Amino acid sequence: MPAPPVPASLQISVNATKVEYVQLGSSGLRVSSPILGTLDIGSKDWQNWVMEEDEGLEILKAAWDRGLSTWDTANVYSRGINEEIIGKAVQKFAIPRHKLTISAKCCGTVPDEPGIFSWPFEAQMQKSKDYVNQGGLSRGAILKAVDASLKRL
């Protein structure tokens, strides 16, 4: 018996997909290859080479349209503004959340001031009353980072 014809909507989706999907280690999770790194989307106040929201939204939409469904971010990218822009893209372009894999890294400390590039100052920040337990990989710091990331996203 011949195979049934592929439904038109499925064929359109397959034709629009310009990436492959690979298994992530032995986890069972399949991710797009390549994965979209979003370090350079955020605020120029953080680093002058970063693209601002409008251009970042264009990149995220173009990536989604081509099948890049795995996006990498971190709490410290543009002091969290990066994650806010990713959240705006999901809403603006009506991307079904269950069809997107977001890897949100934590460890670094997110500074209160937008212009601070915190990476070189992690040791000093951990000695400050304003940032103690706000970075690193303790259970408390990870849970705080997850909550903050989810709020921004």
Coordinates of C-alpha atoms in Angstrom, one line a residue:
M1 CA 0.0 0.0 0.0
P2 CA 1.5 3.4 -1.0
A3 CA 2.2 6.0 1.7
P4 CA -0.5 8.7 2.0
P5 CA 0.3 12.1 0.6
V6 CA 2.0 14.6 3.0
P7 CA -0.5 17.2 4.2
A8 CA 0.1 20.6 2.5
S9 CA 0.6 22.4 5.8
L10 CA 3.2 19.9 6.9
Q11 CA 5.0 20.1 3.6
I12 CA 5.1 23.9 3.8
S13 CA 6.6 23.6 7.3
V14 CA 9.3 21.1 6.1
N15 CA 10.2 23.3 3.1
A16 CA 10.6 26.4 5.3
T17 CA 12.9 24.6 7.8
K18 CA 16.5 25.4 6.9
V19 CA 18.2 23.6 9.8
E20 CA 18.6 20.1 11.1
Y21 CA 17.6 18.8 14.5
V22 CA 20.0 16.8 16.6
Q23 CA 19.8 15.0 19.9
L24 CA 21.5 16.8 22.8
G25 CA 23.8 14.2 24.2
S26 CA 21.9 11.3 25.7
S27 CA 19.1 13.6 27.1
G28 CA 16.5 12.8 24.6
L29 CA 16.1 16.5 23.8
R30 CA 16.3 17.5 20.2
V31 CA 17.7 20.9 19.4
S32 CA 18.1 22.9 16.2
S33 CA 21.6 22.9 14.7
P34 CA 22.8 25.5 14.7
I35 CA 21.6 27.0 18.0
L36 CA 21.0 30.7 18.0
G37 CA 23.3 32.5 20.4
T38 CA 21.8 35.8 21.5
L39 CA 24.7 37.5 23.4
D40 CA 24.7 40.4 20.9
I41 CA 21.0 41.3 21.3
G42 CA 20.2 43.7 24.1
S43 CA 21.4 47.2 25.0
K44 CA 24.3 49.3 23.8
D45 CA 24.5 50.7 27.3
W46 CA 26.0 47.3 28.2
Q47 CA 28.4 47.0 25.3
N48 CA 28.6 49.2 22.2
W49 CA 28.6 46.2 19.8
V50 CA 25.2 44.9 20.9
M51 CA 22.2 45.3 18.6
E52 CA 19.2 47.1 20.1
E53 CA 15.7 45.7 20.4
D54 CA 14.3 46.4 16.9
E55 CA 17.2 44.8 15.1
G56 CA 17.3 41.9 17.6
L57 CA 13.6 41.2 17.1
E58 CA 14.3 41.0 13.3
I59 CA 17.0 38.4 13.9
L60 CA 14.9 36.4 16.3
K61 CA 12.0 36.4 13.8
A62 CA 14.3 35.4 10.9
A63 CA 15.8 32.6 13.0
W64 CA 12.4 31.3 14.0
D65 CA 11.1 31.4 10.4
R66 CA 14.0 29.2 9.3
G67 CA 13.6 26.7 12.0
L68 CA 16.2 27.8 14.6
S69 CA 14.0 26.8 17.5
T70 CA 16.8 26.6 20.1
W71 CA 18.0 30.0 21.5
D72 CA 20.8 30.5 24.0
T73 CA 20.8 33.3 26.5
A74 CA 22.2 34.2 29.9
N75 CA 21.1 36.3 32.8
V76 CA 24.0 38.7 32.4
Y77 CA 23.6 39.4 28.7
S78 CA 22.8 43.1 28.6
R79 CA 21.9 42.9 32.3
G80 CA 18.8 40.8 31.5
I81 CA 17.5 43.0 28.7
N82 CA 18.5 40.2 26.3
E83 CA 15.9 37.9 28.0
E84 CA 13.3 40.7 27.9
I85 CA 13.7 41.0 24.1
I86 CA 13.5 37.3 23.7
G87 CA 10.2 37.4 25.6
K88 CA 8.9 40.2 23.4
A89 CA 9.8 38.2 20.3
V90 CA 7.8 35.2 21.5
Q91 CA 4.8 37.5 22.1
K92 CA 5.1 39.8 19.1
F93 CA 5.5 36.9 16.6
A94 CA 3.1 34.6 18.4
I95 CA 5.7 31.9 18.7
P96 CA 4.2 28.9 20.5
R97 CA 6.3 28.6 23.6
H98 CA 6.2 24.8 23.5
K99 CA 7.9 24.9 20.1
L100 CA 10.9 26.9 21.4
T101 CA 13.8 25.6 23.5
I102 CA 15.5 28.4 25.5
S103 CA 18.7 27.6 27.3
A104 CA 19.1 30.3 29.9
K105 CA 22.5 30.2 31.7
C106 CA 23.2 31.5 35.1
C107 CA 26.3 32.0 37.2
G108 CA 27.2 35.7 36.8
T109 CA 25.8 38.5 38.8
V110 CA 23.3 40.9 37.2
P111 CA 24.2 44.4 38.2
D112 CA 21.6 47.0 39.2
E113 CA 23.0 49.7 36.8
P114 CA 22.6 49.2 33.1
G115 CA 26.0 50.4 32.0
I116 CA 28.0 48.0 34.2
F117 CA 29.7 45.1 32.3
S118 CA 30.0 42.9 35.4
W119 CA 32.1 40.0 34.1
P120 CA 35.5 41.4 35.2
F121 CA 34.0 42.4 38.6
E122 CA 32.4 39.2 39.8
A123 CA 34.8 38.8 42.8
Q124 CA 34.2 42.4 43.9
M125 CA 30.4 42.1 43.5
Q126 CA 30.3 39.0 45.7
K127 CA 32.0 41.0 48.5
S128 CA 29.3 43.7 48.2
K129 CA 26.2 43.9 50.5
D130 CA 24.2 44.7 47.3
Y131 CA 25.2 41.5 45.4
V132 CA 26.1 38.8 47.9
N133 CA 24.4 35.5 46.9
Q134 CA 23.2 37.1 43.7
G135 CA 25.6 35.2 41.5
G136 CA 27.5 31.9 41.5
L137 CA 26.0 28.4 41.5
S138 CA 24.8 27.9 45.1
R139 CA 21.2 26.5 45.3
G140 CA 19.9 29.9 46.4
A141 CA 21.7 31.8 43.7
I142 CA 20.4 29.4 41.0
L143 CA 16.8 29.6 42.2
K144 CA 17.0 33.4 42.3
A145 CA 18.4 33.5 38.8
V146 CA 15.7 31.1 37.5
D147 CA 13.0 33.2 39.0
A148 CA 14.5 36.4 37.6
S149 CA 15.0 34.9 34.1
L150 CA 11.5 33.6 33.9
K151 CA 10.1 37.1 34.9
R152 CA 12.2 38.8 32.2
L153 CA 11.3 36.2 29.6

